[in-house]
PDB file of C-alpha atoms in Angstrom:
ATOM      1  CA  UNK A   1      -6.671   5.976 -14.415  1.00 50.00           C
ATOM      2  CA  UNK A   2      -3.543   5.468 -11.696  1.00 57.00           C
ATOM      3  CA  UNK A   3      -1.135   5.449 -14.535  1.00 93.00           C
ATOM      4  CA  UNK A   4      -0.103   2.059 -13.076  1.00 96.00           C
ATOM      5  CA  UNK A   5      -1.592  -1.270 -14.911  1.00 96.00           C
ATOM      6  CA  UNK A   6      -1.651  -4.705 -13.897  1.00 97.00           C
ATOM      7  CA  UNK A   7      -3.287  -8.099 -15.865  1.00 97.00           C
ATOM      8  CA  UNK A   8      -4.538 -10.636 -15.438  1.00 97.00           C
ATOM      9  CA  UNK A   9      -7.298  -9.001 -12.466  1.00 96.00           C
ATOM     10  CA  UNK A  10      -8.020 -12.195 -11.572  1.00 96.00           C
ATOM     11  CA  UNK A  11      -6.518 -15.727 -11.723  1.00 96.00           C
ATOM     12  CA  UNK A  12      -7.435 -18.822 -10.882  1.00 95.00           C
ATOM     13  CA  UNK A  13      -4.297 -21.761 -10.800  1.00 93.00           C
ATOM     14  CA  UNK A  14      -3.508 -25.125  -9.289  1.00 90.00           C
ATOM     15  CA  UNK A  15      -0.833 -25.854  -7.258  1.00 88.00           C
ATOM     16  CA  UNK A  16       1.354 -27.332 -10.202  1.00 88.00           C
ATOM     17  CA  UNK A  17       0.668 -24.665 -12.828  1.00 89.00           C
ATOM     18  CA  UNK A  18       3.021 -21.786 -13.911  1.00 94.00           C
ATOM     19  CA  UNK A  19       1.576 -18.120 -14.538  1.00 95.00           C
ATOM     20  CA  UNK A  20       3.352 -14.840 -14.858  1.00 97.00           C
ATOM     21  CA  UNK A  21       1.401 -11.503 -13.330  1.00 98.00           C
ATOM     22  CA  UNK A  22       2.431  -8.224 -15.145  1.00 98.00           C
ATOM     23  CA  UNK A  23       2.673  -4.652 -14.127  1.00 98.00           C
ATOM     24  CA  UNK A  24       3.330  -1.729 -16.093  1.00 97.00           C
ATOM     25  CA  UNK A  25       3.578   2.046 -15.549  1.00 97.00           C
ATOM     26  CA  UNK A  26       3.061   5.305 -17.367  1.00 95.00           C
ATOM     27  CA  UNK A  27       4.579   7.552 -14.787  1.00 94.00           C
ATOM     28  CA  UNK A  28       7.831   8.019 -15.221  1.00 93.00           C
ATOM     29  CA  UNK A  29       9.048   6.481 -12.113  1.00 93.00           C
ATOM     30  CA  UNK A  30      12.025   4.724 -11.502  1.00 93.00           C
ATOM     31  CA  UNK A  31      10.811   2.084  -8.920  1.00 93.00           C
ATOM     32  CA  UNK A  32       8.482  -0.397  -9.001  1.00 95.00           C
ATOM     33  CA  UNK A  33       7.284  -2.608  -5.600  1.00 95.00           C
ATOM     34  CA  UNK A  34       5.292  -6.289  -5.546  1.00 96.00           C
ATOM     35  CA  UNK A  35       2.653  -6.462  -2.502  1.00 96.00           C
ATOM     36  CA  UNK A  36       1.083  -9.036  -0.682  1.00 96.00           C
ATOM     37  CA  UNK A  37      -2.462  -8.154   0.576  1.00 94.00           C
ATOM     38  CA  UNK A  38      -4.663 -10.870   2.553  1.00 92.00           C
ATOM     39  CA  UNK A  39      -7.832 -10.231   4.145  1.00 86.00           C
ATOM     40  CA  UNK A  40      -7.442  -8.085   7.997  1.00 82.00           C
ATOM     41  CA  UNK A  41      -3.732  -8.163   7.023  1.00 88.00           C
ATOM     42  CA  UNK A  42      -0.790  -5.309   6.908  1.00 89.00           C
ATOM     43  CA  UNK A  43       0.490  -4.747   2.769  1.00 91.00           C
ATOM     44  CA  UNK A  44       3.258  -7.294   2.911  1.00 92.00           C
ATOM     45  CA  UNK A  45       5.849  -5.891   0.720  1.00 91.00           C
ATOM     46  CA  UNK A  46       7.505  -8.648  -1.255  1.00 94.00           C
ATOM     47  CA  UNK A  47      10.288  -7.170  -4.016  1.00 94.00           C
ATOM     48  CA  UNK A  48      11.533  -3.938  -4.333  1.00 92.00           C
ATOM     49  CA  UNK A  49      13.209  -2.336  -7.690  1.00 93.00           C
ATOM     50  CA  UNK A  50      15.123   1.043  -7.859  1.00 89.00           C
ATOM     51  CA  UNK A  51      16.237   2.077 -11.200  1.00 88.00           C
ATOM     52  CA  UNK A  52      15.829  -1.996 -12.725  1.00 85.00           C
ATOM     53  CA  UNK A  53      17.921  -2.814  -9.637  1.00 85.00           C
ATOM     54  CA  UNK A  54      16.119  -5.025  -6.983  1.00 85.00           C
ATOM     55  CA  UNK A  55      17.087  -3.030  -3.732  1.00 82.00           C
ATOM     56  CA  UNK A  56      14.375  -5.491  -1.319  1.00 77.00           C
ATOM     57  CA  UNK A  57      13.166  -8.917  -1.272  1.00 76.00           C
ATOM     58  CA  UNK A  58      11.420  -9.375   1.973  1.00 76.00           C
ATOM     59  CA  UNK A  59      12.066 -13.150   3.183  1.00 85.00           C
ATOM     60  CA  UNK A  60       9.710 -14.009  -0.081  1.00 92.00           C
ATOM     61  CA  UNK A  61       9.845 -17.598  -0.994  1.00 93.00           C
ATOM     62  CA  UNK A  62      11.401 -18.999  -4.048  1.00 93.00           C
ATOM     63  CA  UNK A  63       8.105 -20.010  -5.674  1.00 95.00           C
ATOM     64  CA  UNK A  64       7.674 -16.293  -6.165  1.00 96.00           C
ATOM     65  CA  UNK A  65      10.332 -15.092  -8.677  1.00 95.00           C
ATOM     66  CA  UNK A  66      10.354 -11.300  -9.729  1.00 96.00           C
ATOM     67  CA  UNK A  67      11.608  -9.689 -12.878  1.00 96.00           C
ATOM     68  CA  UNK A  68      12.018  -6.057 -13.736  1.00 95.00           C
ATOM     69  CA  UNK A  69      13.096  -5.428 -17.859  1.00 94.00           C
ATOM     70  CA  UNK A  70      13.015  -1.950 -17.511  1.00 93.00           C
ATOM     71  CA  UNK A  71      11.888   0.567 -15.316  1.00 91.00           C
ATOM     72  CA  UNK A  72       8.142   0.463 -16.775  1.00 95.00           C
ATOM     73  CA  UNK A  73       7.790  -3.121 -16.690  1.00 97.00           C
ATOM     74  CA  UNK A  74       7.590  -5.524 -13.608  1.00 97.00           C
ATOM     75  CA  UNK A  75       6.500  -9.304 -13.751  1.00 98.00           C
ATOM     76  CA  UNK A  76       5.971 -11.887 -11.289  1.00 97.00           C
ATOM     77  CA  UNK A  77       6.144 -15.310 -11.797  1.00 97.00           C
ATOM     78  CA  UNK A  78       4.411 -17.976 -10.057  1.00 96.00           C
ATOM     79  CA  UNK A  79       5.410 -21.812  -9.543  1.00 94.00           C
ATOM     80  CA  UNK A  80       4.198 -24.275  -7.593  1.00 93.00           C
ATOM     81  CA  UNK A  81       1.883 -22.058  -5.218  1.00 94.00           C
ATOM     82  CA  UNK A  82      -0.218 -23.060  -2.244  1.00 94.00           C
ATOM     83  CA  UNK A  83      -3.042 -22.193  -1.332  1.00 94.00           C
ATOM     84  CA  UNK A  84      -2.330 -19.578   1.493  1.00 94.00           C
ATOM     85  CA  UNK A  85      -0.465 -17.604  -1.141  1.00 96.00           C
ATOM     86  CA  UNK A  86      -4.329 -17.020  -2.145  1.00 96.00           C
ATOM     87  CA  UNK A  87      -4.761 -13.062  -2.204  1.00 96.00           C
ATOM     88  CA  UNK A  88      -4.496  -9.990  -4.137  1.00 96.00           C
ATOM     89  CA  UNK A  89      -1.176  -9.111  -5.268  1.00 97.00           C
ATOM     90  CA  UNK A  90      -0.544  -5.585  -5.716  1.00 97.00           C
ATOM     91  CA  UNK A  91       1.936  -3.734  -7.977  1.00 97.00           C
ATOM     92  CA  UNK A  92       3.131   0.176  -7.485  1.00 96.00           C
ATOM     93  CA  UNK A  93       5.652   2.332  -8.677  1.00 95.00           C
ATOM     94  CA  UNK A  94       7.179   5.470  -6.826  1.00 93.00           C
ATOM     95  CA  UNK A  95       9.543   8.068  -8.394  1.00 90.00           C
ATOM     96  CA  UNK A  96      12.670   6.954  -6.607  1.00 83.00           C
ATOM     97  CA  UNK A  97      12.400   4.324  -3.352  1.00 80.00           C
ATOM     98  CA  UNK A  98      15.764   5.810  -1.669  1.00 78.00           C
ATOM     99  CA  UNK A  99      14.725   9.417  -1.190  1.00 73.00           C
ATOM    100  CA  UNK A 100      12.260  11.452   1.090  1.00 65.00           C
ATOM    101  CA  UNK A 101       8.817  12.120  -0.074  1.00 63.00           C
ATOM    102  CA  UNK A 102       8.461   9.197  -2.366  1.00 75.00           C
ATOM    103  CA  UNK A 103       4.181   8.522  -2.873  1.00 87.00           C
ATOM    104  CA  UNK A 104       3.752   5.188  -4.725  1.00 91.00           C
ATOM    105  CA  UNK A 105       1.380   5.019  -7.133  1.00 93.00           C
ATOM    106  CA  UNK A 106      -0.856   1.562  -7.027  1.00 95.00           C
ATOM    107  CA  UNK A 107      -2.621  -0.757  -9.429  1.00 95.00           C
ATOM    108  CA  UNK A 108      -5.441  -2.368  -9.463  1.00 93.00           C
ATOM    109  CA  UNK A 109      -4.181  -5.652  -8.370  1.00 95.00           C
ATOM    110  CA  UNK A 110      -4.584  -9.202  -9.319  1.00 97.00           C
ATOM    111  CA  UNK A 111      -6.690 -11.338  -7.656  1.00 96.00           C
ATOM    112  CA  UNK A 112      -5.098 -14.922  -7.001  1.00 96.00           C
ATOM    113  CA  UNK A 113      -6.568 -17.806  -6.229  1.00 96.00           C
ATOM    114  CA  UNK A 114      -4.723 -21.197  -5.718  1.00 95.00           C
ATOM    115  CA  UNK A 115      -6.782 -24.156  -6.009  1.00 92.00           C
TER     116      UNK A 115
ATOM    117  CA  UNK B   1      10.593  -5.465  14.020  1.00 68.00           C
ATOM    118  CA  UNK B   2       8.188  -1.969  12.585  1.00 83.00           C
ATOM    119  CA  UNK B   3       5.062  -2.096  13.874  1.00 92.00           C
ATOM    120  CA  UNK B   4       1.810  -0.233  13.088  1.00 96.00           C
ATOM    121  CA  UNK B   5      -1.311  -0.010  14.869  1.00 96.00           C
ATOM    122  CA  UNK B   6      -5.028   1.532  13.793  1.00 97.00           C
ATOM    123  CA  UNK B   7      -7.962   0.532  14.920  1.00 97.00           C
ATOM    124  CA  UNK B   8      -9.733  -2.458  12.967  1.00 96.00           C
ATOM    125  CA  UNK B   9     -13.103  -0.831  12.236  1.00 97.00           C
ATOM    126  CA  UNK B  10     -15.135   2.659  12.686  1.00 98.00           C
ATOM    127  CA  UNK B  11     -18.699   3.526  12.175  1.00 97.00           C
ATOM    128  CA  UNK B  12     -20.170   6.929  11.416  1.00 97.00           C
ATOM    129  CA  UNK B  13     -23.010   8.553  10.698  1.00 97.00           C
ATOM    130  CA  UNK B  14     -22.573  10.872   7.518  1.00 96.00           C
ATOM    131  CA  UNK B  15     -22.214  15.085   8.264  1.00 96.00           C
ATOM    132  CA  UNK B  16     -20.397  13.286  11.244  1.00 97.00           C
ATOM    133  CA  UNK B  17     -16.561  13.704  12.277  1.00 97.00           C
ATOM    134  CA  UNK B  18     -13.976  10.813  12.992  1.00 98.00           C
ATOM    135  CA  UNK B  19     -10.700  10.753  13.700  1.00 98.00           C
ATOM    136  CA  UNK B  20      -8.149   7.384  13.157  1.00 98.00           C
ATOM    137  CA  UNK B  21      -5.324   7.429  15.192  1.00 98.00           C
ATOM    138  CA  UNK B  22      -2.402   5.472  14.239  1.00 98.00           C
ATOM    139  CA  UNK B  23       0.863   4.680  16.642  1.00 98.00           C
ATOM    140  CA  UNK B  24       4.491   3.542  15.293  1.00 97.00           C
ATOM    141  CA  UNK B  25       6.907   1.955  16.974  1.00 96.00           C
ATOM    142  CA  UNK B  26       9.744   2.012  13.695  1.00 93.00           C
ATOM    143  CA  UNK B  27      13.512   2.484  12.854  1.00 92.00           C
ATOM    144  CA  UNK B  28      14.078   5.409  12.756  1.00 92.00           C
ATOM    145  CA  UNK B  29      11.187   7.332  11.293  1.00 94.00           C
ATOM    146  CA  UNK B  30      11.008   9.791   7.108  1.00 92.00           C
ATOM    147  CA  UNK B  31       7.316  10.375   7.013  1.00 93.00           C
ATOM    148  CA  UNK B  32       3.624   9.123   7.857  1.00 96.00           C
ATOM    149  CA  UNK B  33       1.248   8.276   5.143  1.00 96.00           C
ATOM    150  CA  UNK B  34      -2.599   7.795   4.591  1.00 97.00           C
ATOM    151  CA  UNK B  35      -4.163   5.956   2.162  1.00 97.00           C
ATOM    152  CA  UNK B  36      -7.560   5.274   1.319  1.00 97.00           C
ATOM    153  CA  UNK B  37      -8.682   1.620  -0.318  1.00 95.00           C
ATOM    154  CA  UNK B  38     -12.336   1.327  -2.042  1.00 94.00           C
ATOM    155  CA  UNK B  39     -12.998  -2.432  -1.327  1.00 90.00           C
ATOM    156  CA  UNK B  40     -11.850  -4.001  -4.826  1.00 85.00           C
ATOM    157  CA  UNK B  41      -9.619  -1.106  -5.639  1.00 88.00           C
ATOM    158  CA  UNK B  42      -6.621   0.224  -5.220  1.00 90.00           C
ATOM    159  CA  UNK B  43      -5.133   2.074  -2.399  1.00 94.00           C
ATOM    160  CA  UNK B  44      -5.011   6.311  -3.575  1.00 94.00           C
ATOM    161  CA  UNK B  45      -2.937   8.438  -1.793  1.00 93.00           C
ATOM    162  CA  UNK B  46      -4.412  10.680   0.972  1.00 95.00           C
ATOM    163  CA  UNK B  47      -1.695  12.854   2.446  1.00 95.00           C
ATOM    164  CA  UNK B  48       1.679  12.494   4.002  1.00 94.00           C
ATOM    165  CA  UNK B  49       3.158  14.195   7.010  1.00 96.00           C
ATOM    166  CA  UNK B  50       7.191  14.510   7.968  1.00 94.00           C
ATOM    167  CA  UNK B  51       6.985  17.361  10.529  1.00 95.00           C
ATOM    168  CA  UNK B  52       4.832  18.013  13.701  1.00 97.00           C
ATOM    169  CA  UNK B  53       1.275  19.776  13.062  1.00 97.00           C
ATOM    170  CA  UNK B  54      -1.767  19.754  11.118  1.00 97.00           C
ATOM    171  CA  UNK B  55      -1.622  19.126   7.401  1.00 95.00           C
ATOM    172  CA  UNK B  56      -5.201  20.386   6.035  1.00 94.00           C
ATOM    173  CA  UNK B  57      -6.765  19.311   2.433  1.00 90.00           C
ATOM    174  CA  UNK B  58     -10.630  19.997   2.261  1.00 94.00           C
ATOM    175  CA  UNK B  59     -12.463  17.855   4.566  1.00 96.00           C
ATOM    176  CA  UNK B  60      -9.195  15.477   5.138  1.00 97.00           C
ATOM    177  CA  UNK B  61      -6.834  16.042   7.382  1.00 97.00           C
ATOM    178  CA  UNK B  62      -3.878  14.779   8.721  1.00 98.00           C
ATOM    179  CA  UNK B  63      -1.772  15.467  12.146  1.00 98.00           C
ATOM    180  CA  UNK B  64       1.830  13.909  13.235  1.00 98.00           C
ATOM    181  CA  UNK B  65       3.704  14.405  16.834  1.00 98.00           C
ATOM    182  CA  UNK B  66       6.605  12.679  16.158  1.00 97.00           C
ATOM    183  CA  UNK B  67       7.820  12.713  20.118  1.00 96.00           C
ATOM    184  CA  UNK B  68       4.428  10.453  20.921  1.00 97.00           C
ATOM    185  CA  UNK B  69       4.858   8.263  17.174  1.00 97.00           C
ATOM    186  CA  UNK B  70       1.361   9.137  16.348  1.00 97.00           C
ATOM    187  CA  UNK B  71      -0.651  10.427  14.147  1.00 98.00           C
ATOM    188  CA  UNK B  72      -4.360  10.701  12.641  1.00 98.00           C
ATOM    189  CA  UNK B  73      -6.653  10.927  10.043  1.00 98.00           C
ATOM    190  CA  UNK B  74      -9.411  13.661  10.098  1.00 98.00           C
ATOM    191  CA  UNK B  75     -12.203  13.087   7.821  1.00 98.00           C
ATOM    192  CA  UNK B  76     -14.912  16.289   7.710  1.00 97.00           C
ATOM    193  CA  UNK B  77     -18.439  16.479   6.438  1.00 97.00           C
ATOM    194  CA  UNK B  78     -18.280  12.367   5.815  1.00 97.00           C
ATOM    195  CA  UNK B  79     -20.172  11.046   3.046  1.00 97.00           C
ATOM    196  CA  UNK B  80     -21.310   8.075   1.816  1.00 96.00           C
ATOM    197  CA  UNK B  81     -18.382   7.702  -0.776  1.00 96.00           C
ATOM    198  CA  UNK B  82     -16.375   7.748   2.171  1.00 97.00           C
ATOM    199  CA  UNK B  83     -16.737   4.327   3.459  1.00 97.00           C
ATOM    200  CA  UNK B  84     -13.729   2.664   2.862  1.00 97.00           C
ATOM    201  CA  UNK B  85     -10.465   1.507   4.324  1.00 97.00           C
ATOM    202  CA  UNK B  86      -7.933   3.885   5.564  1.00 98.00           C
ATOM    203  CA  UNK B  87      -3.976   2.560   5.434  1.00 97.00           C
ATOM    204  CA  UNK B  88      -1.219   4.040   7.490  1.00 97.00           C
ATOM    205  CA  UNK B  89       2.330   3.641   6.735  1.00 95.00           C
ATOM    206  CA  UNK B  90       5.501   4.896   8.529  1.00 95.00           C
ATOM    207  CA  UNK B  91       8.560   5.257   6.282  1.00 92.00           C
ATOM    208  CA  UNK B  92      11.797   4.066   8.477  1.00 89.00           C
ATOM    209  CA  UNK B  93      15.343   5.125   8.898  1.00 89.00           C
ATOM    210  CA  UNK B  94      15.990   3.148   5.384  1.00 84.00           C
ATOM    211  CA  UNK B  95      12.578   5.066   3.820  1.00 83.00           C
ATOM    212  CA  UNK B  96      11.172   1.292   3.813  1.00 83.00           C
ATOM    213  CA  UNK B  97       7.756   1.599   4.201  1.00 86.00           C
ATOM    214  CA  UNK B  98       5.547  -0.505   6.849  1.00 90.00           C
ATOM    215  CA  UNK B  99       1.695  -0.715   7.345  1.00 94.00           C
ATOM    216  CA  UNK B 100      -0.673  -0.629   9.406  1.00 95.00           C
ATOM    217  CA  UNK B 101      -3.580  -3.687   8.499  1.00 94.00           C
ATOM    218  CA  UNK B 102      -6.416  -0.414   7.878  1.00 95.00           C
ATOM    219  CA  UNK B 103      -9.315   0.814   9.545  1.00 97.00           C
ATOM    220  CA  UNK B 104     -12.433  -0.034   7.633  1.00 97.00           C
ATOM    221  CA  UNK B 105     -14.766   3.110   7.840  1.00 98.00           C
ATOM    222  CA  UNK B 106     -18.718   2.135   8.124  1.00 97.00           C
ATOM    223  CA  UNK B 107     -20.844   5.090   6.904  1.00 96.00           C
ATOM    224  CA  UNK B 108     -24.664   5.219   8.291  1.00 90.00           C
ATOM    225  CA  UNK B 109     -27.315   7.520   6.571  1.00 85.00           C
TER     226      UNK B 109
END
């Protein structure tokens, strides 16, 4: 157990549909961080929040829309993918994203598929 | 831009020894990490290094020089439940973190 929960695991959409991808975490941290990983690839980090604030959104299109209720909760939503956004999609949460030794904490990721 | 390099793949025998070596080139530079990633899991924390030297835990280890941007993972004793990808990341000037793509670890009996 990571402490840090994400559903669905896996999804499978088409290019039209609308999903949402949710994160949640029992660690009492105050930030919570969307990743992009694709097969031989670096993490791409896509949204950054710091205490509910989003401090980072890294040149992430606007078919991708993040939101952050609180600072347990973390959604993504999804409209009108393509295929290449096709990977697994990776939530984690750190204590605070501004400071010095700052280990985030990772789910299990959703898998994403975009027919 | 950051940039991160580690070596694609490794292979090992297990009882063996093997270093990965990862090289920054970042702004400004708060800390190296390691992480390890069981295919179709998460990545877990392995250790983290902000100062020069050897940081030991069991059969893991990790080393930093700062003045060369590198650093290294040093896995002891491997094992079978070792095989798995190994992550660096280099926090920046702005503790932004950037990483490397892994280094899938192949374990041989």
């Amino acid at each position: 157990e990571t402490g840090v929960t994400q559903t669905p695991r896996h999804l499978v959409m088409g290019m039209t549909n609308k999903k949402s991808l949710k994160c949640e975490q029992h660690l009492g941290h105050n930030a919570m961080y969307w990743y992009k990983q694709s097969a031989k690839k670096p993490l791409e980090l896509m949204f950054v929040y710091n205490f509910k604030e989003q401090t980072e959104n890294n040149s992430v299109p606007s078919r991708f829309s993040p939101e952050c209720p609180n600072s347990s909760h973390l959604f993504l939503h999804l409209h009108t993918l393509q295929p290449e956004d096709s990977a697994l999609y990776l939530c984690a949460s750190s204590q605070d994203s501004s400071s010095g030794y700052n280990e985030q904490f990772f789910g299990p990721g959703t898998r994403l598929t975009v027919l | 831009g950051q940039n991160i390099d580690q070596p694609t793949e490794m292979t090992a025998t297990e009882g063996a020894i093997v270093q990965i070596n990862c090289t920054y080139q970042t702004s400004g530079f708060n800390g190296l990490f390691w992480y390890q990633q069981h295919a179709g899991e998460a990545p877990t924390f392995l250790s983290y290094n902000v100062l020069d030297g050897l940081e030991e835990k069991g059969r893991f280890s990790s080393f930093l020089s700062r003045s060369d941007s590198y650093g290294y993972l040093l896995l002891q004793e491997l094992q079978m439940k070792d095989s798995a990808s190994y992550l660096c990341a280099v926090r920046d000037q702005d503790y932004q973190l950037s990483w490397g793509a892994g280094t899938r670890l192949i374990l041989k009996p």
